[in-house]
CSV table of C-alpha atoms in Angstrom, one decimal:
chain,number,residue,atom,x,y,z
A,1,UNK,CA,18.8,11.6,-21.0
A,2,UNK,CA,16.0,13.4,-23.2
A,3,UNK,CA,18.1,15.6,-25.0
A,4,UNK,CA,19.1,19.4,-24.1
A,5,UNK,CA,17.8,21.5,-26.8
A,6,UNK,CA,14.6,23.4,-26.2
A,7,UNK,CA,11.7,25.5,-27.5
A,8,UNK,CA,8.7,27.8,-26.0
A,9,UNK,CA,5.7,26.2,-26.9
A,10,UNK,CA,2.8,27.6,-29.3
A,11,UNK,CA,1.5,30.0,-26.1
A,12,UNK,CA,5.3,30.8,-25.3
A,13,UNK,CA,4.3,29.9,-21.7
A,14,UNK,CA,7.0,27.0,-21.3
A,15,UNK,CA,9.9,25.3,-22.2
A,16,UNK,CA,10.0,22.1,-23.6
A,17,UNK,CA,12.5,19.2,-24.6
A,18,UNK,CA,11.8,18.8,-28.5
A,19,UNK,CA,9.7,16.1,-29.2
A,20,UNK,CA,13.2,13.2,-28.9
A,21,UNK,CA,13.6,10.3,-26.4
A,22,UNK,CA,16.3,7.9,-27.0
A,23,UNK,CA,14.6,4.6,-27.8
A,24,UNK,CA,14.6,1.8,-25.2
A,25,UNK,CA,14.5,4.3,-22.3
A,26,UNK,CA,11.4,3.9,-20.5
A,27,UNK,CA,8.9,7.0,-20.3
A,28,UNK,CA,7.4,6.2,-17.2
A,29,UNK,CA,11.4,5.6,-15.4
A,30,UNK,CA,12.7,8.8,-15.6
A,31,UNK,CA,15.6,9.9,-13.6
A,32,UNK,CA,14.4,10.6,-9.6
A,33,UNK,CA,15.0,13.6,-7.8
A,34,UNK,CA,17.3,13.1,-5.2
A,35,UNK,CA,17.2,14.3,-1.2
A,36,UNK,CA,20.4,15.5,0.3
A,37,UNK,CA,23.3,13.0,-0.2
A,38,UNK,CA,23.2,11.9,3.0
A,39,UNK,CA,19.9,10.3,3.3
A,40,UNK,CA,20.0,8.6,-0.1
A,41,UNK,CA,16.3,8.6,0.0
A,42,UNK,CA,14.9,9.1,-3.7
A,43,UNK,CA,11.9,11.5,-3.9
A,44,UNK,CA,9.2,10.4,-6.4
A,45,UNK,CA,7.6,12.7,-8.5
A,46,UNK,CA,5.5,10.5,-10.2
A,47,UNK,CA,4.5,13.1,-13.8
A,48,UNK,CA,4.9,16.0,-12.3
A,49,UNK,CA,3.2,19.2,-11.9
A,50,UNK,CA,0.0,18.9,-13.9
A,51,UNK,CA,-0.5,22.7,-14.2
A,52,UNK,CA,2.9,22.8,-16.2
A,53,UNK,CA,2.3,20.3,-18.8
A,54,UNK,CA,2.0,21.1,-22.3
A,55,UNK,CA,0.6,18.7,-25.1
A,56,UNK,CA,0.7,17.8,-28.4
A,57,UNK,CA,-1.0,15.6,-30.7
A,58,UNK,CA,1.0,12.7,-29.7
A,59,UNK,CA,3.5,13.5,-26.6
A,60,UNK,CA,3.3,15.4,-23.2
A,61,UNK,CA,6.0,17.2,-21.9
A,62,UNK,CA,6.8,17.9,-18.2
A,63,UNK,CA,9.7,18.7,-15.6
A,64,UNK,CA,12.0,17.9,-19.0
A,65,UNK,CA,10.3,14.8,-19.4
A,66,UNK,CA,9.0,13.4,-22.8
A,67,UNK,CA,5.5,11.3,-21.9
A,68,UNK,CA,3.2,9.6,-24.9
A,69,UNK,CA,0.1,10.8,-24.2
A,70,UNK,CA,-1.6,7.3,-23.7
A,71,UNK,CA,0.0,6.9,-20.4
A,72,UNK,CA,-1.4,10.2,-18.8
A,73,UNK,CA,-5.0,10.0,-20.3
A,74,UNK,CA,-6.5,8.2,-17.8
A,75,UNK,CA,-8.1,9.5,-15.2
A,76,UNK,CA,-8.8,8.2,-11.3
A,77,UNK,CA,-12.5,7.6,-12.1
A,78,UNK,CA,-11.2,5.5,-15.4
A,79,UNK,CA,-8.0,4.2,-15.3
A,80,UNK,CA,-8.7,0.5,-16.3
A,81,UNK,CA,-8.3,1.1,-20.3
A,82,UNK,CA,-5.2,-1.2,-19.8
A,83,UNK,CA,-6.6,-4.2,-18.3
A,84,UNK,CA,-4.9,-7.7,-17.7
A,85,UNK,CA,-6.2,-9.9,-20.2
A,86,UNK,CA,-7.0,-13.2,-17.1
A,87,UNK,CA,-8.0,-15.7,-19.8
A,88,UNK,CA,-4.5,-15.2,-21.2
A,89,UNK,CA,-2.3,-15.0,-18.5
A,90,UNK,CA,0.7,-17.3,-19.3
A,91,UNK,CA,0.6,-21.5,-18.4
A,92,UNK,CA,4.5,-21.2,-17.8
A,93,UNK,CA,4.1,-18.5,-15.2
A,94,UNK,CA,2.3,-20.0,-11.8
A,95,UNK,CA,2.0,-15.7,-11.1
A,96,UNK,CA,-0.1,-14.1,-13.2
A,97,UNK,CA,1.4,-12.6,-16.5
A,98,UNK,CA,0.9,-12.5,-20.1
A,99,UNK,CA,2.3,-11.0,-23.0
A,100,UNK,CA,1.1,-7.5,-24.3
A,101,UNK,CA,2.3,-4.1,-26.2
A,102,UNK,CA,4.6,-1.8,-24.6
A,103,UNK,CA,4.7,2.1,-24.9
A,104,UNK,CA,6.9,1.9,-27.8
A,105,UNK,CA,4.7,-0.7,-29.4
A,106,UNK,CA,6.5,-3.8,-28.8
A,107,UNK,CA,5.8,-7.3,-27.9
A,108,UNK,CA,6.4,-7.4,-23.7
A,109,UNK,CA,5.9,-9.7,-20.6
A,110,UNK,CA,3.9,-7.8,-18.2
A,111,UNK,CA,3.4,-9.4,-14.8
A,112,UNK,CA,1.6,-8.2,-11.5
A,113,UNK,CA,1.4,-9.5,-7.8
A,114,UNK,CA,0.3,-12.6,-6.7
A,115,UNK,CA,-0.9,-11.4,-3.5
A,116,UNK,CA,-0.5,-8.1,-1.6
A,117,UNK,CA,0.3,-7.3,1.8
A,118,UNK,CA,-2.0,-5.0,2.6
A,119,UNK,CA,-1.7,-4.2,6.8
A,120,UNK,CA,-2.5,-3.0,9.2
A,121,UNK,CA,0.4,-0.1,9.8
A,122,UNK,CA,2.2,-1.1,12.9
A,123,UNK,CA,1.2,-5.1,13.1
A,124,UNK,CA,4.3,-6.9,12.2
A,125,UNK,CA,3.7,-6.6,8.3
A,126,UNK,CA,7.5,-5.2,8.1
A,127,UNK,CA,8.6,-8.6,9.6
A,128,UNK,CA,6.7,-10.5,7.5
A,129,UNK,CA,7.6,-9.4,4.5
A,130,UNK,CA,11.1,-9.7,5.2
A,131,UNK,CA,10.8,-13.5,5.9
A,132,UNK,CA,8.7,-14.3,3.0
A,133,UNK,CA,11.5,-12.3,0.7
A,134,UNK,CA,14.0,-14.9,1.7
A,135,UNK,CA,11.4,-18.1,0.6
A,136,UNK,CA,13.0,-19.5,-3.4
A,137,UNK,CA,9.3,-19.4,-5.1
A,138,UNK,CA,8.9,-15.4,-3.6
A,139,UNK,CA,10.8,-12.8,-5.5
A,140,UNK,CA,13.6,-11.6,-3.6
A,141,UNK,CA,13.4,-8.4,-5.5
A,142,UNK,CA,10.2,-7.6,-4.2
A,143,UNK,CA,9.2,-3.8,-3.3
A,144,UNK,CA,7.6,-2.7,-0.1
A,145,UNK,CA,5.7,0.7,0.3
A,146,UNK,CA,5.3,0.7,-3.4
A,147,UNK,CA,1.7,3.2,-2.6
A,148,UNK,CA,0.8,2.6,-6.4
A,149,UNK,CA,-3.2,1.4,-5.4
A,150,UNK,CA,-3.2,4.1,-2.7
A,151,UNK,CA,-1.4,7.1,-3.7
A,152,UNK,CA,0.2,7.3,-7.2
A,153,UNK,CA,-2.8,6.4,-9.1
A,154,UNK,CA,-4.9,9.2,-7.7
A,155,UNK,CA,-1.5,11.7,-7.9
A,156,UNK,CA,-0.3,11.7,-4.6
A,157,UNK,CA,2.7,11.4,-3.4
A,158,UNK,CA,5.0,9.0,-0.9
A,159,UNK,CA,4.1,11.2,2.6
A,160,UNK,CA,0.5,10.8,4.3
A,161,UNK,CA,-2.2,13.7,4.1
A,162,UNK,CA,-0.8,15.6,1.2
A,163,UNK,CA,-3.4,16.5,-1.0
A,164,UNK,CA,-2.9,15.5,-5.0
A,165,UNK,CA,-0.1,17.1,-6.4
A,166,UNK,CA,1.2,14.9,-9.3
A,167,UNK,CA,-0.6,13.4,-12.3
A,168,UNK,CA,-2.0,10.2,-11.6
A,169,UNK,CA,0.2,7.3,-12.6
A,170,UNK,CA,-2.0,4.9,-14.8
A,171,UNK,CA,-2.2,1.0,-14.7
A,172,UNK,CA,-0.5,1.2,-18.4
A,173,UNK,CA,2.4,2.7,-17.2
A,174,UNK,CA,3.1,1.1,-13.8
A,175,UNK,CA,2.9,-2.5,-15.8
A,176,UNK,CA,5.0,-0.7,-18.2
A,177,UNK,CA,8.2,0.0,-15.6
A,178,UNK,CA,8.7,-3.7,-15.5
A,179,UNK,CA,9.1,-4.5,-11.8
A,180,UNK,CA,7.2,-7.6,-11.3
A,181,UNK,CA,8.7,-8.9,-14.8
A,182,UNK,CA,11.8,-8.5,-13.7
A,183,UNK,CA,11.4,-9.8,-10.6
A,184,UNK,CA,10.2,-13.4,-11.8
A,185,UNK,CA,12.7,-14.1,-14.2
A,186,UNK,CA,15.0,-15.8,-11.9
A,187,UNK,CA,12.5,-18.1,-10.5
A,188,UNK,CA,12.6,-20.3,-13.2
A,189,UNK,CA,12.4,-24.0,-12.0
A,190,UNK,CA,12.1,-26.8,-14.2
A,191,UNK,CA,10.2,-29.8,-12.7
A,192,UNK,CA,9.8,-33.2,-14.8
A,193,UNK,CA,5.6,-33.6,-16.3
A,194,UNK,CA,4.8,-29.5,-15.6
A,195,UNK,CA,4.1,-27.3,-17.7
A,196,UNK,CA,4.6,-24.7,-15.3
A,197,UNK,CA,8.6,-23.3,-16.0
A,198,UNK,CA,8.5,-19.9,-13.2
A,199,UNK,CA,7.2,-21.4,-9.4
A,200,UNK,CA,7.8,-18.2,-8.3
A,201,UNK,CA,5.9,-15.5,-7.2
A,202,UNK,CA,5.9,-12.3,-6.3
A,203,UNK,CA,4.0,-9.1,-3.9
A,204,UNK,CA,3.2,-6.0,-3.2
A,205,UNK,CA,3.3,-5.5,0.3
A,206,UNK,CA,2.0,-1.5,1.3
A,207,UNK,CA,0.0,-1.6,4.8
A,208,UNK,CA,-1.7,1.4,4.0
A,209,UNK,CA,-3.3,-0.1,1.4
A,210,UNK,CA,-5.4,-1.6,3.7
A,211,UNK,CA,-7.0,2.1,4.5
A,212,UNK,CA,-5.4,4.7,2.7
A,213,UNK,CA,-8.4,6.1,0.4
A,214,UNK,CA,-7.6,9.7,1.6
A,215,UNK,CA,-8.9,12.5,-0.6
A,216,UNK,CA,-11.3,10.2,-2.7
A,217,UNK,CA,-13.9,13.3,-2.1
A,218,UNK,CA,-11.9,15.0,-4.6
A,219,UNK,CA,-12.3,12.6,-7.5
A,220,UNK,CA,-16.4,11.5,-6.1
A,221,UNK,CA,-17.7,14.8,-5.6
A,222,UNK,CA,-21.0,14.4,-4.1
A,223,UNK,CA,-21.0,11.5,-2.3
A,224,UNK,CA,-21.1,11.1,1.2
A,225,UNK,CA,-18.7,7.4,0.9
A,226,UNK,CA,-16.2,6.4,-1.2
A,227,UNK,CA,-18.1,4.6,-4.3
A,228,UNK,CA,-14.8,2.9,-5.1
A,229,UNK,CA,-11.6,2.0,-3.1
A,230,UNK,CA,-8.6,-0.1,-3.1
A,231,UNK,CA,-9.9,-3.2,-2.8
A,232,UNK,CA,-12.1,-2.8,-6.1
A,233,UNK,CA,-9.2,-1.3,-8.0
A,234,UNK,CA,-7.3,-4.4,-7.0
A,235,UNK,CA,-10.3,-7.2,-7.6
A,236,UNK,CA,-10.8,-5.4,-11.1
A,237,UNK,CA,-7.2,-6.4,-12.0
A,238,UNK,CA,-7.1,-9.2,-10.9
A,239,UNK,CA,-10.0,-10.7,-8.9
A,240,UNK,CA,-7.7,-13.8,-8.0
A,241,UNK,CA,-5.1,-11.9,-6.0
A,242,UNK,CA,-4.3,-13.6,-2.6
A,243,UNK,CA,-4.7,-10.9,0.1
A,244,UNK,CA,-2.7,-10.8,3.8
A,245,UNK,CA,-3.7,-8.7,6.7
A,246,UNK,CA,-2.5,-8.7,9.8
A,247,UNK,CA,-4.5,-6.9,12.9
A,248,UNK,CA,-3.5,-6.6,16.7
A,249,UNK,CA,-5.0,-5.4,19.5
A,250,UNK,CA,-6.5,-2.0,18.8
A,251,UNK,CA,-5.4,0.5,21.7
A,252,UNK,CA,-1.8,-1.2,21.1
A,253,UNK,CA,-1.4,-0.8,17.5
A,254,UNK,CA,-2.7,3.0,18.3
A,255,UNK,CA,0.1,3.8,20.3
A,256,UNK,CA,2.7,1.8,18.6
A,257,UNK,CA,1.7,4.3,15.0
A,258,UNK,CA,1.5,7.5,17.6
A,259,UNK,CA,5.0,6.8,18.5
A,260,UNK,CA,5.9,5.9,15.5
A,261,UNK,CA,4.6,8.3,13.4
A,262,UNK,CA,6.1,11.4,16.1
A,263,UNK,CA,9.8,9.8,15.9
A,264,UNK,CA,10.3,10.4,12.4
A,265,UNK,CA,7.8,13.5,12.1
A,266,UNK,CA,5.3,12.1,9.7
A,267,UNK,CA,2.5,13.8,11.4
A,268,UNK,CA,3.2,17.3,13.2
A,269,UNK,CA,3.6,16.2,17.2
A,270,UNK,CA,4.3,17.4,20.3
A,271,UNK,CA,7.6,16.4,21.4
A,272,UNK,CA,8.8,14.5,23.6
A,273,UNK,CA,5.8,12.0,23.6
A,274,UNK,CA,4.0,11.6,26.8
A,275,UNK,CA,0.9,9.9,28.0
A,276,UNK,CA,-0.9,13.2,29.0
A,277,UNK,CA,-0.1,14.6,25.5
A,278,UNK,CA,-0.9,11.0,24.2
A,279,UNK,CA,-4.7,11.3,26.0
A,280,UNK,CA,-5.0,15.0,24.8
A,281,UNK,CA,-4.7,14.1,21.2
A,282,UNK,CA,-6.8,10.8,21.7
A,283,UNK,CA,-9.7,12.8,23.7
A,284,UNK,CA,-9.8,15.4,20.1
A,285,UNK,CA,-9.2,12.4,17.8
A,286,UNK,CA,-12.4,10.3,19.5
A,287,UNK,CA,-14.6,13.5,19.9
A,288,UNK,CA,-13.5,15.0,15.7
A,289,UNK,CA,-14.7,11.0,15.1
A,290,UNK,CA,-18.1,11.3,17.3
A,291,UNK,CA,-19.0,14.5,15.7
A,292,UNK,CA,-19.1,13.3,12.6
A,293,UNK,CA,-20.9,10.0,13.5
A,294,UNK,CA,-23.4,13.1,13.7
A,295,UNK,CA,-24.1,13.5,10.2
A,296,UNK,CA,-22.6,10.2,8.8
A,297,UNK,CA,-22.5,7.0,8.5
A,298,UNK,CA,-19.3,5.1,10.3
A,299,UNK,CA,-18.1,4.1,7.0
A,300,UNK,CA,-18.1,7.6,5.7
A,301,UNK,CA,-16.6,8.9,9.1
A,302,UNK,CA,-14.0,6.1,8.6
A,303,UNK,CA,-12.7,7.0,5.1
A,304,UNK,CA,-13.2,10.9,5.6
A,305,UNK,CA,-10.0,12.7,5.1
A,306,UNK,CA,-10.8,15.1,8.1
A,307,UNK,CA,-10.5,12.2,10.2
A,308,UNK,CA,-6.5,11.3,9.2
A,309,UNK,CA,-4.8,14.3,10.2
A,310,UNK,CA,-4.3,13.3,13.8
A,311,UNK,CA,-1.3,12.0,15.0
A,312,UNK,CA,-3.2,9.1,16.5
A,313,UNK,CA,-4.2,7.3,13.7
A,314,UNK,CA,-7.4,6.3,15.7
A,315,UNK,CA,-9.3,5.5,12.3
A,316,UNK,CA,-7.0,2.7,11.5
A,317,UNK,CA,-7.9,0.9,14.4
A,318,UNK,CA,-11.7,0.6,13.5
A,319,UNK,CA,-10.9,-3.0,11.3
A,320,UNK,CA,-14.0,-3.4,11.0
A,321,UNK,CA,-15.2,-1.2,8.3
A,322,UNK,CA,-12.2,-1.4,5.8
A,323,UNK,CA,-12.2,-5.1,6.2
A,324,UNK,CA,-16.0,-5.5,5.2
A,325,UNK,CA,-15.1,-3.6,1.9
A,326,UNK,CA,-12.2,-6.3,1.4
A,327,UNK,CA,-14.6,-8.8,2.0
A,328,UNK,CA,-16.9,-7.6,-0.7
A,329,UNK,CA,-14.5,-7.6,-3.4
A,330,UNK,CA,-12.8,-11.0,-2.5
A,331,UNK,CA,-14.0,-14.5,-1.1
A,332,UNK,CA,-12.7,-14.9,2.1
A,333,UNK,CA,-10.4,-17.6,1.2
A,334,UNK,CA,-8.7,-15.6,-0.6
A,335,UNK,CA,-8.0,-13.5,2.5
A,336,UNK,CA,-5.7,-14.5,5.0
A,337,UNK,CA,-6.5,-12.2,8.2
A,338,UNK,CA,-3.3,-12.8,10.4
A,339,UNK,CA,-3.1,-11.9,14.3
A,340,UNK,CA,0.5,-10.2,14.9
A,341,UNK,CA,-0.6,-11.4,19.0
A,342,UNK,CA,-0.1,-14.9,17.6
A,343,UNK,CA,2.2,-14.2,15.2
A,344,UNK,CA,5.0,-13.0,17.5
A,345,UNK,CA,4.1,-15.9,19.9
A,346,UNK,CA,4.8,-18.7,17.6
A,347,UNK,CA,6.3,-17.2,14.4
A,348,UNK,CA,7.5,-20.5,12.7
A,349,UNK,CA,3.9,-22.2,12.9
A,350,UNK,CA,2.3,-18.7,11.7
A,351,UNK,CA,4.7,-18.6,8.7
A,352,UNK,CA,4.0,-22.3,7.7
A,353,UNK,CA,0.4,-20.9,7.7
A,354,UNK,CA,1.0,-17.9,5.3
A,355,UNK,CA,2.6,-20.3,3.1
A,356,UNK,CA,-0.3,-23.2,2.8
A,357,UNK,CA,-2.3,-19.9,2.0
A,358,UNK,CA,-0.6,-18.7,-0.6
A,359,UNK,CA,0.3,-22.6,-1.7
A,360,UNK,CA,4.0,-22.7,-1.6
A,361,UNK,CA,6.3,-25.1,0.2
A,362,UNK,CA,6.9,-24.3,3.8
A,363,UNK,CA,9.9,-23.1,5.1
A,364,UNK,CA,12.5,-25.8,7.2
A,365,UNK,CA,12.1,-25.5,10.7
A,366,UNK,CA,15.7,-25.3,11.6
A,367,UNK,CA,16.1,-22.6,8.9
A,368,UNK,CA,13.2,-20.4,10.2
A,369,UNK,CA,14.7,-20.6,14.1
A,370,UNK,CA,18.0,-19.7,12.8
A,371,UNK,CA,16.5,-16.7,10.6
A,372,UNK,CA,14.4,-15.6,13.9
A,373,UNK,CA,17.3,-15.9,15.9
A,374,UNK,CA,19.5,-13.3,13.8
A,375,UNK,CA,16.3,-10.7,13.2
A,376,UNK,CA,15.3,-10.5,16.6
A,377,UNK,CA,15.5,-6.4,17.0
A,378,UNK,CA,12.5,-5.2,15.7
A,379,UNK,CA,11.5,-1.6,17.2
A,380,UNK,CA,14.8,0.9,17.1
A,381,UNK,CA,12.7,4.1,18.9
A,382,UNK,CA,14.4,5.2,21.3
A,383,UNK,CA,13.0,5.4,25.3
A,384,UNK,CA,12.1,9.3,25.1
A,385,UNK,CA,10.0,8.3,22.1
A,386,UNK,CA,7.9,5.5,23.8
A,387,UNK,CA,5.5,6.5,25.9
A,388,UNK,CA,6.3,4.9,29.4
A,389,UNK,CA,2.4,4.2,30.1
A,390,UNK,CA,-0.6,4.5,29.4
A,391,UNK,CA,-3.5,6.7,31.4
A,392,UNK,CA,-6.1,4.8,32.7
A,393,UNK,CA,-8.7,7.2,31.7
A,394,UNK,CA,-7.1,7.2,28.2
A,395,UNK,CA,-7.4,3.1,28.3
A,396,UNK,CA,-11.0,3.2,29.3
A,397,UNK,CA,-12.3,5.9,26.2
A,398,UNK,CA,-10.9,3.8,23.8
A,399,UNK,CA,-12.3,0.6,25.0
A,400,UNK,CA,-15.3,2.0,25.0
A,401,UNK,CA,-14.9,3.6,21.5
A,402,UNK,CA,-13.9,0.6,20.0
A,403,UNK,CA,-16.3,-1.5,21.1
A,404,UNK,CA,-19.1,-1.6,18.8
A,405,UNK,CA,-16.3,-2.1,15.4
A,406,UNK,CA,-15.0,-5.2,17.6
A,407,UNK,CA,-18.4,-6.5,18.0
A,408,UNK,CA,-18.9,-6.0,14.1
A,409,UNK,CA,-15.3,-7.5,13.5
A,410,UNK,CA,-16.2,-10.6,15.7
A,411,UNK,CA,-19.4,-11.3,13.6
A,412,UNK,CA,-17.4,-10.4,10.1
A,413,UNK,CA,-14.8,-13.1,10.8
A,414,UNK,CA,-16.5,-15.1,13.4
A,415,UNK,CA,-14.5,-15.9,16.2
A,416,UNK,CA,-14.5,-13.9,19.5
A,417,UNK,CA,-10.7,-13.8,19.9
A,418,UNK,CA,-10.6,-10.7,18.1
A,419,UNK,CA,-12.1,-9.1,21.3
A,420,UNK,CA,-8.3,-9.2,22.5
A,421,UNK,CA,-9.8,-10.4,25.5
A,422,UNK,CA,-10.1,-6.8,26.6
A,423,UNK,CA,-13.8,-6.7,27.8
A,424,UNK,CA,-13.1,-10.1,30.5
């Protein structure tokens, strides 16, 4: 793809592709590493490894890989050299893109989301972005899990509590790769007296987004909270964004991600799942938390990276906190906070809601039953994966661990149904 023919560079330390990339292929594309055949699961390595990369005055080279130097120089702490210029997005385009220079210098159509899907992990956001895919003005192409605002841009990689191992991908080149351009181009709808040509829309839909700040010590040595997080990276982009998130009850959406997260070994577990196992690692998880209530604040002890390595993802159950940072960097109606409770009770009247949020037509009634009616498995762990209850004792610490962020979440949004009805 780059060429075969190599050369040690000026400290003979490495070898590097001469400076030759085929024009037209994208720098940022590359060609992915692949797993074993049989999963057919690509593995991204975003740049690479940043202690093998070599420079000169106008390229980097890495892994084989020919990058122009503009799309690496960034850094976490200032990454917004590329900006979206807002006062010339496009008229024809009802989702927000505009017309800028590429990495080879030419005249492109660069788009980004609409609105983001942003979680919580485990409350029905997998469902919902599978309907919303299937409505005309929402790109069908869509990506879920994308991690760009989360991971790639601060180097990490796809899997949860790996420390920084790539080069962080810049807002230059993930515009650059194209995806949400591509995406719109076949929503074009022409409609008599509008100027508007492409209806359509598209989103990024990652539920960690919602929390997933892990290892931000790294790049804001010093401070005892996060000085920046996702929802400022996003807001700075684009402070119009529409933003969905879904919560549930607490204690359930804790042991929905424990199971979860076991079954297909994201976080190291003891296997086969159990409730006395389940209470062990909840009775560490709420005392870790506690002790460093000790010396914190909540919010610091809620984005600290010591915090995430449990298998019980108790931290993204406190709503509270993450949502107040969301709050600060959007209005709230430009948040849509969704109960998946509700949701799952009457999906075809919580749909029609998403959809006068984000200002697109609503979907036909008979259409959504019939949809519902053909998508109606939606969990495939197995029994020896569930846990077959739940330990009183284990019930009661978390209720009374949660309740002071529910009494803070009632007050952020108002309304005392997000108690769950658990304290009655």
């Amino acid at each position: 793809m780059f060429g075969k023919e190599v050369e040690m560079d000026q400290n003979n330390e490495y070898v590097v592709p001469k400076p030759f990339l085929k024009k037209g292929i994208n720098p940022y594309d590359g060609q992915p590493e692949l797993l074993p055949r049989s999963t057919g699961i690509k593995k991204y390595t975003a740049f690479g490894n940043p202690e093998k990369l070599y420079c000169d005055t106008e390229y980097c080279y890495v892994n084989e890989r020919k990058i122009k130097k503009e799309i690496i120089k960034e850094t976490p702490e200032d990454m917004f050299t590329f900006l979206p210029p807002k006062k010339e997005f496009l008229k024809e385009f009802r989702n927000p893109c505009w017309k800028g220079r590429d990495l080879d210098n030419e005249e492109k159509l660069f788009c980004i989301p609409y609105f983001y899907i942003i979680g919580f992990t485990k409350c029905g956001t997998t469902d919902l972005f599978a309907i919303l895919k299937n409505h005309t003005h929402v790109s069908s192409r869509a990506g879920k899990e994308t991690h760009y605002f989360d991971r790639l841009r601060r180097g990490r990689i796809i899997r949860m509590n790996r420390k920084p191992t790539r080069l962080p991908v810049s807002f230059l080149s993930w515009t650059n790769a194209g995806r949400f351009r591509t995406n719109l181009i076949s929503t074009y709808r022409h409609v008599p007296g509008n100027d508007v040509l492409f209806h359509g829309i598209t989103m990024d839909a990652t539920p960690s987004a919602v929390w997933d700040n892990e290892f931000w010590e790294i790049f804001h040595p010093g401070y005892r909270e996060p000085p920046v997080t996702n929802p400022d990276v996003i807001a700075t982009i684009n402070p119009d964004s529409r933003i969905i998130v879904s919560l549930r009850n607490p204690i359930s959406r804790m042991q929905s991600a424990y199971q979860f997260f076991c079954a297909f070994y994201v976080y190291q577990c003891d296997r086969p799942v159990t409730p006395e196992k389940f209470h062990n690692l909840v009775v560490e998880a709420v005392g870790m938390f506690q002790n460093c209530q000790k010396t914190n604040t909540d919010r610091g002890c809620v984005y600290s990276t010591e915090t995430h390595q449990l298998a019980t993802h108790l931290y993204a159950s406190i709503y509270s906190v993450y949502l107040a940072d969301w709050l600060k960097a959007f209005p709230r109606e430009q948040i849509y906070v969704m109960m998946f409770e509700e949701h799952i009770h009457d999906e075809v009247a919580s749909i029609n809601s998403i959809c006068d949020f984000l200002g697109i037509s609503r979907f036909p009634v008979e259409y959504m039953k019939e949809y519902l009616k053909e998508h109606q498995i939606r969990n495939s762990l197995s029994d020896n994966n569930r846990i077959p209850y739940m330990m009183t004792e284990t019930r009661q610490l978390l209720l009374d661990f949660f309740k002071p962020f529910l009494d803070d979440l009632v007050k952020l949004l108002g309304d005392d149904k997000w108690y769950w009805n658990m304290y009655n």
